[in-house]
Short mmCIF file of C-alpha atoms in Angstrom, two decimals:
data_model
loop_
_atom_site.label_atom_id
_atom_site.label_comp_id
_atom_site.label_asym_id
_atom_site.label_seq_id
_atom_site.Cartn_x
_atom_site.Cartn_y
_atom_site.Cartn_z
CA ALA A 14 9.67 10.98 -28.58
CA GLN A 15 5.98 12.49 -27.30
CA SER A 16 6.33 16.30 -25.86
CA VAL A 17 3.41 18.76 -25.08
CA THR A 18 3.56 22.80 -26.64
CA GLN A 19 1.10 25.02 -23.99
CA LEU A 20 1.58 28.38 -26.69
CA ASP A 21 0.65 31.09 -23.50
CA SER A 22 2.71 31.41 -20.67
CA GLN A 23 0.36 34.01 -19.48
CA VAL A 24 -3.23 33.93 -19.85
CA PRO A 25 -5.10 37.43 -18.41
CA VAL A 26 -8.84 37.05 -18.69
CA PHE A 27 -11.49 39.55 -16.89
CA GLU A 28 -14.66 37.52 -14.75
CA GLU A 29 -16.92 35.90 -16.68
CA ALA A 30 -15.25 36.37 -20.27
CA PRO A 31 -14.60 33.12 -21.95
CA VAL A 32 -10.91 31.38 -21.32
CA GLU A 33 -9.01 29.10 -23.71
CA LEU A 34 -5.71 27.93 -22.85
CA ARG A 35 -3.85 26.16 -25.99
CA CYS A 36 -1.79 22.50 -25.69
CA ASN A 37 -0.14 21.16 -28.40
CA TYR A 38 1.82 17.55 -28.59
CA SER A 39 4.32 15.53 -30.59
CA SER A 40 3.57 12.08 -31.19
CA SER A 41 3.71 9.44 -33.87
CA VAL A 42 1.98 7.38 -31.69
CA SER A 43 -1.79 7.05 -29.86
CA VAL A 44 -1.70 8.94 -26.54
CA TYR A 45 -3.47 9.69 -23.40
CA LEU A 46 -4.24 13.62 -21.98
CA PHE A 47 -4.45 15.22 -19.71
CA TRP A 48 -5.03 18.69 -17.80
CA TYR A 49 -4.00 19.19 -14.24
CA VAL A 50 -4.29 22.78 -12.21
CA GLN A 51 -2.14 24.13 -9.44
CA TYR A 52 -3.36 26.86 -6.89
CA PRO A 53 -1.39 28.34 -5.12
CA ASN A 54 1.01 27.30 -3.11
CA GLN A 55 -0.20 23.51 -3.87
CA GLY A 56 0.31 20.43 -5.64
CA LEU A 57 -0.94 19.76 -8.87
CA GLN A 58 -4.76 18.07 -9.62
CA LEU A 59 -6.54 16.37 -12.48
CA LEU A 60 -8.74 18.40 -14.14
CA LEU A 61 -9.80 16.21 -17.26
CA LYS A 62 -8.51 13.11 -18.95
CA TYR A 63 -8.84 11.97 -22.40
CA LEU A 64 -7.86 8.67 -23.22
CA SER A 65 -10.51 7.05 -25.66
CA GLY A 66 -14.02 7.28 -26.62
CA SER A 67 -15.63 11.04 -27.26
CA THR A 68 -12.99 13.62 -27.58
CA LEU A 69 -14.99 15.88 -25.97
CA VAL A 70 -13.86 15.69 -22.26
CA LYS A 71 -15.94 17.68 -19.60
CA GLY A 72 -13.73 18.13 -16.05
CA ILE A 73 -14.01 19.06 -12.80
CA ASN A 74 -15.48 23.08 -12.26
CA GLY A 75 -16.79 23.56 -15.55
CA PHE A 76 -13.97 23.28 -17.65
CA GLU A 77 -13.51 20.81 -20.90
CA ALA A 78 -11.38 20.10 -23.73
CA GLU A 79 -11.43 19.06 -26.96
CA PHE A 80 -8.78 16.31 -28.42
CA LYS A 81 -8.81 17.29 -32.10
CA LYS A 82 -5.93 14.48 -33.62
CA SER A 83 -5.67 16.11 -37.34
CA GLU A 84 -4.56 19.32 -35.66
CA THR A 85 -2.38 17.40 -32.53
CA SER A 86 -4.35 19.80 -29.75
CA PHE A 87 -6.71 19.74 -26.79
CA HIS A 88 -7.67 22.98 -25.41
CA LEU A 89 -8.76 23.84 -22.40
CA THR A 90 -11.79 25.99 -22.24
CA LYS A 91 -14.69 27.52 -19.95
CA PRO A 92 -17.26 28.91 -21.12
CA SER A 93 -16.86 31.59 -18.41
CA ALA A 94 -14.43 32.49 -16.03
CA HIS A 95 -14.34 32.86 -11.77
CA MET A 96 -12.54 34.49 -9.57
CA SER A 97 -11.15 31.18 -8.53
CA ASP A 98 -10.07 29.95 -11.50
CA ALA A 99 -6.80 31.93 -11.27
CA ALA A 100 -4.48 29.29 -11.30
CA GLU A 101 -1.67 27.48 -13.36
CA TYR A 102 -2.52 25.01 -15.70
CA PHE A 103 -1.60 22.22 -17.33
CA CYS A 104 -1.10 19.87 -20.47
CA ALA A 105 0.22 16.47 -20.51
CA VAL A 106 0.55 13.90 -22.73
CA SER A 107 1.60 9.65 -22.32
CA HIS A 108 1.07 6.79 -24.30
CA PRO A 109 -1.73 3.89 -23.79
CA GLY A 110 0.68 0.91 -25.24
CA GLY A 111 4.84 0.10 -24.74
CA SER A 112 7.13 -0.33 -22.29
CA ASN A 113 6.92 3.95 -21.67
CA TYR A 114 3.93 5.24 -19.25
CA LYS A 115 6.06 8.44 -18.57
CA LEU A 116 4.19 11.60 -18.50
CA THR A 117 4.96 14.65 -20.30
CA PHE A 118 4.19 18.16 -19.15
CA GLY A 119 3.70 21.09 -21.44
CA LYS A 120 5.64 24.42 -18.87
CA GLY A 121 2.35 25.40 -18.29
CA THR A 122 -0.36 28.32 -18.37
CA LEU A 123 -0.75 30.81 -15.66
CA LEU A 124 -4.11 32.15 -15.66
CA THR A 125 -5.10 35.28 -13.99
CA VAL A 126 -8.94 36.19 -13.63
CA ASN A 127 -9.91 40.19 -13.37
CA PRO A 128 -12.52 41.51 -12.02
CA GLY B 3 -2.34 7.29 3.43
CA ALA B 4 -4.54 8.94 0.97
CA GLY B 5 -2.47 10.54 -0.92
CA VAL B 6 1.45 11.38 -2.34
CA SER B 7 3.38 12.68 0.99
CA GLN B 8 6.77 14.54 0.97
CA SER B 9 8.67 16.05 3.10
CA PRO B 10 10.21 17.59 4.40
CA SER B 11 7.47 20.95 3.70
CA ASN B 12 10.14 23.35 3.46
CA LYS B 13 13.70 23.22 3.53
CA VAL B 14 16.45 25.35 4.20
CA THR B 15 20.19 24.55 3.19
CA GLU B 16 23.34 26.64 3.28
CA LYS B 17 25.50 26.00 -0.24
CA GLY B 18 27.35 22.88 -0.02
CA LYS B 19 25.81 20.85 1.92
CA ASP B 20 23.66 18.06 0.69
CA VAL B 21 19.76 17.44 1.18
CA GLU B 22 17.63 14.58 0.91
CA LEU B 23 14.03 14.41 0.45
CA ARG B 24 11.46 11.88 0.96
CA CYS B 25 8.30 10.76 -1.31
CA ASP B 26 5.62 8.69 0.10
CA PRO B 27 3.42 7.22 -2.91
CA ILE B 28 0.21 5.95 -2.73
CA SER B 29 -0.29 2.55 -1.87
CA GLY B 30 0.03 0.23 -4.50
CA HIS B 31 1.21 2.82 -6.99
CA THR B 32 4.29 1.56 -9.49
CA ALA B 33 5.16 4.18 -11.26
CA LEU B 34 6.55 6.99 -9.21
CA TYR B 35 8.13 10.03 -10.42
CA TRP B 36 10.37 13.09 -9.50
CA TYR B 37 9.81 16.68 -10.71
CA ARG B 38 11.54 19.98 -10.57
CA GLN B 39 9.23 23.61 -10.59
CA SER B 40 11.86 26.99 -10.79
CA LEU B 41 10.05 30.25 -10.99
CA GLY B 42 9.48 30.75 -14.52
CA GLN B 43 10.86 27.03 -15.69
CA GLY B 44 7.42 25.29 -15.57
CA LEU B 45 7.36 21.85 -14.59
CA GLU B 46 11.10 19.79 -15.23
CA PHE B 47 10.97 16.25 -15.27
CA LEU B 48 13.97 14.76 -12.97
CA ILE B 49 13.24 10.87 -12.74
CA TYR B 50 10.60 8.14 -13.16
CA PHE B 51 10.62 4.65 -11.43
CA GLN B 52 7.79 2.02 -12.99
CA GLY B 53 7.81 -0.83 -11.03
CA ASN B 54 11.68 -3.09 -10.37
CA SER B 55 12.35 -1.63 -14.37
CA ALA B 56 15.79 0.30 -14.19
CA PRO B 57 14.46 4.24 -13.66
CA ASP B 58 14.44 6.46 -16.66
CA LYS B 59 17.37 9.13 -15.07
CA SER B 60 17.17 11.20 -18.36
CA GLY B 61 15.97 14.32 -16.46
CA LEU B 62 18.65 14.84 -13.61
CA PRO B 63 20.36 18.01 -14.25
CA SER B 64 23.72 16.60 -12.48
CA ASP B 65 25.48 14.24 -11.13
CA ARG B 66 25.11 16.10 -8.46
CA PHE B 67 21.26 14.27 -8.14
CA SER B 68 20.09 11.13 -7.18
CA ALA B 69 16.91 9.39 -6.18
CA GLU B 70 16.41 5.75 -5.36
CA ARG B 71 13.36 3.89 -4.56
CA THR B 72 13.38 1.30 -1.88
CA GLY B 73 11.52 -2.21 -2.03
CA GLY B 74 8.87 0.03 -4.62
CA SER B 75 7.62 2.16 -2.48
CA VAL B 76 9.14 5.47 -0.59
CA SER B 77 11.49 7.51 -2.75
CA THR B 78 14.01 9.58 -2.02
CA LEU B 79 15.74 12.12 -4.08
CA THR B 80 19.40 13.29 -3.25
CA ILE B 81 21.05 16.57 -4.03
CA GLN B 82 24.81 17.27 -3.23
CA ARG B 83 26.90 20.08 -3.07
CA THR B 84 23.85 22.45 -3.16
CA GLN B 85 24.11 24.88 -5.08
CA GLN B 86 21.89 28.44 -5.04
CA GLU B 87 20.07 27.38 -8.71
CA ASP B 88 18.62 24.36 -7.21
CA SER B 89 16.49 26.25 -5.14
CA ALA B 90 13.06 25.77 -6.39
CA VAL B 91 9.85 23.46 -5.49
CA TYR B 92 10.31 19.30 -5.89
CA LEU B 93 7.42 17.51 -6.41
CA CYS B 94 6.09 13.81 -6.11
CA ALA B 95 3.91 12.27 -8.05
CA SER B 96 2.19 8.66 -7.91
CA SER B 97 0.35 6.38 -10.25
CA GLN B 98 -1.08 2.92 -11.24
CA GLY B 99 1.57 2.08 -14.15
CA ARG B 100 0.98 -0.51 -16.37
CA GLU B 101 -2.32 -1.78 -17.63
CA ARG B 102 -4.58 1.31 -16.28
CA THR B 103 -5.22 4.48 -16.70
CA THR B 104 -1.72 6.24 -15.91
CA GLU B 105 -3.49 9.46 -13.80
CA ALA B 106 -0.38 10.97 -12.13
CA PHE B 107 -1.53 12.15 -8.09
CA PHE B 108 0.45 14.69 -7.09
CA GLY B 109 2.58 15.57 -3.46
CA GLN B 110 2.57 18.88 -1.79
CA GLY B 111 6.07 19.23 -2.62
CA THR B 112 9.35 19.97 -1.05
CA ARG B 113 10.43 23.89 -1.18
CA LEU B 114 13.85 23.81 -1.36
CA THR B 115 16.12 26.73 -0.39
CA VAL B 116 19.67 27.41 -1.24
CA VAL B 117 21.45 30.00 0.73
#
């Protein structure tokens, strides 16, 4: 079975400070990895995804994430936070093979940006 | 439609009543998910439909919860004899499923309040 752990339920940062949201996964097979963002009172939207190839993935709004298989991690980073980045962020995992393509989500990390 | 559509967007019901929540997935998407998002609880998986396969119901919290997907398209989540702890935002998502990337597209959710 696969699982996702988002180590921080809330991460406060100052505007223009760097952001790191942590995600670790547990799986015995190869994985696809995703980060989703949820702005207040909205549904989730895809921020970026890792399927194969380059382990450094760039997404929208200046975010990027690096897949580190040896550490089973897929941390989300951004060099400089904007006020508009305040939202909840969800890491998710699925498997490229087999019969079950179900996405498994972490509990989410609330990013707050202070002026 | 262009995206996943959920209705109603808000629902207030009395404790003990039954409710039905509807999801219209993106046309052609074979996979459909229901999730529940409660304050402080993150994203809780409820049920997963993939094509004509038997649904994965492992996330349904009790036998008061059921879901069906008619004709491989529209899905209805039914909660019988609602309780106050059922109050949450119910999110539906769809994806292309097999042979494709498993990126999921989310609806805006239905906010259920049980009074």
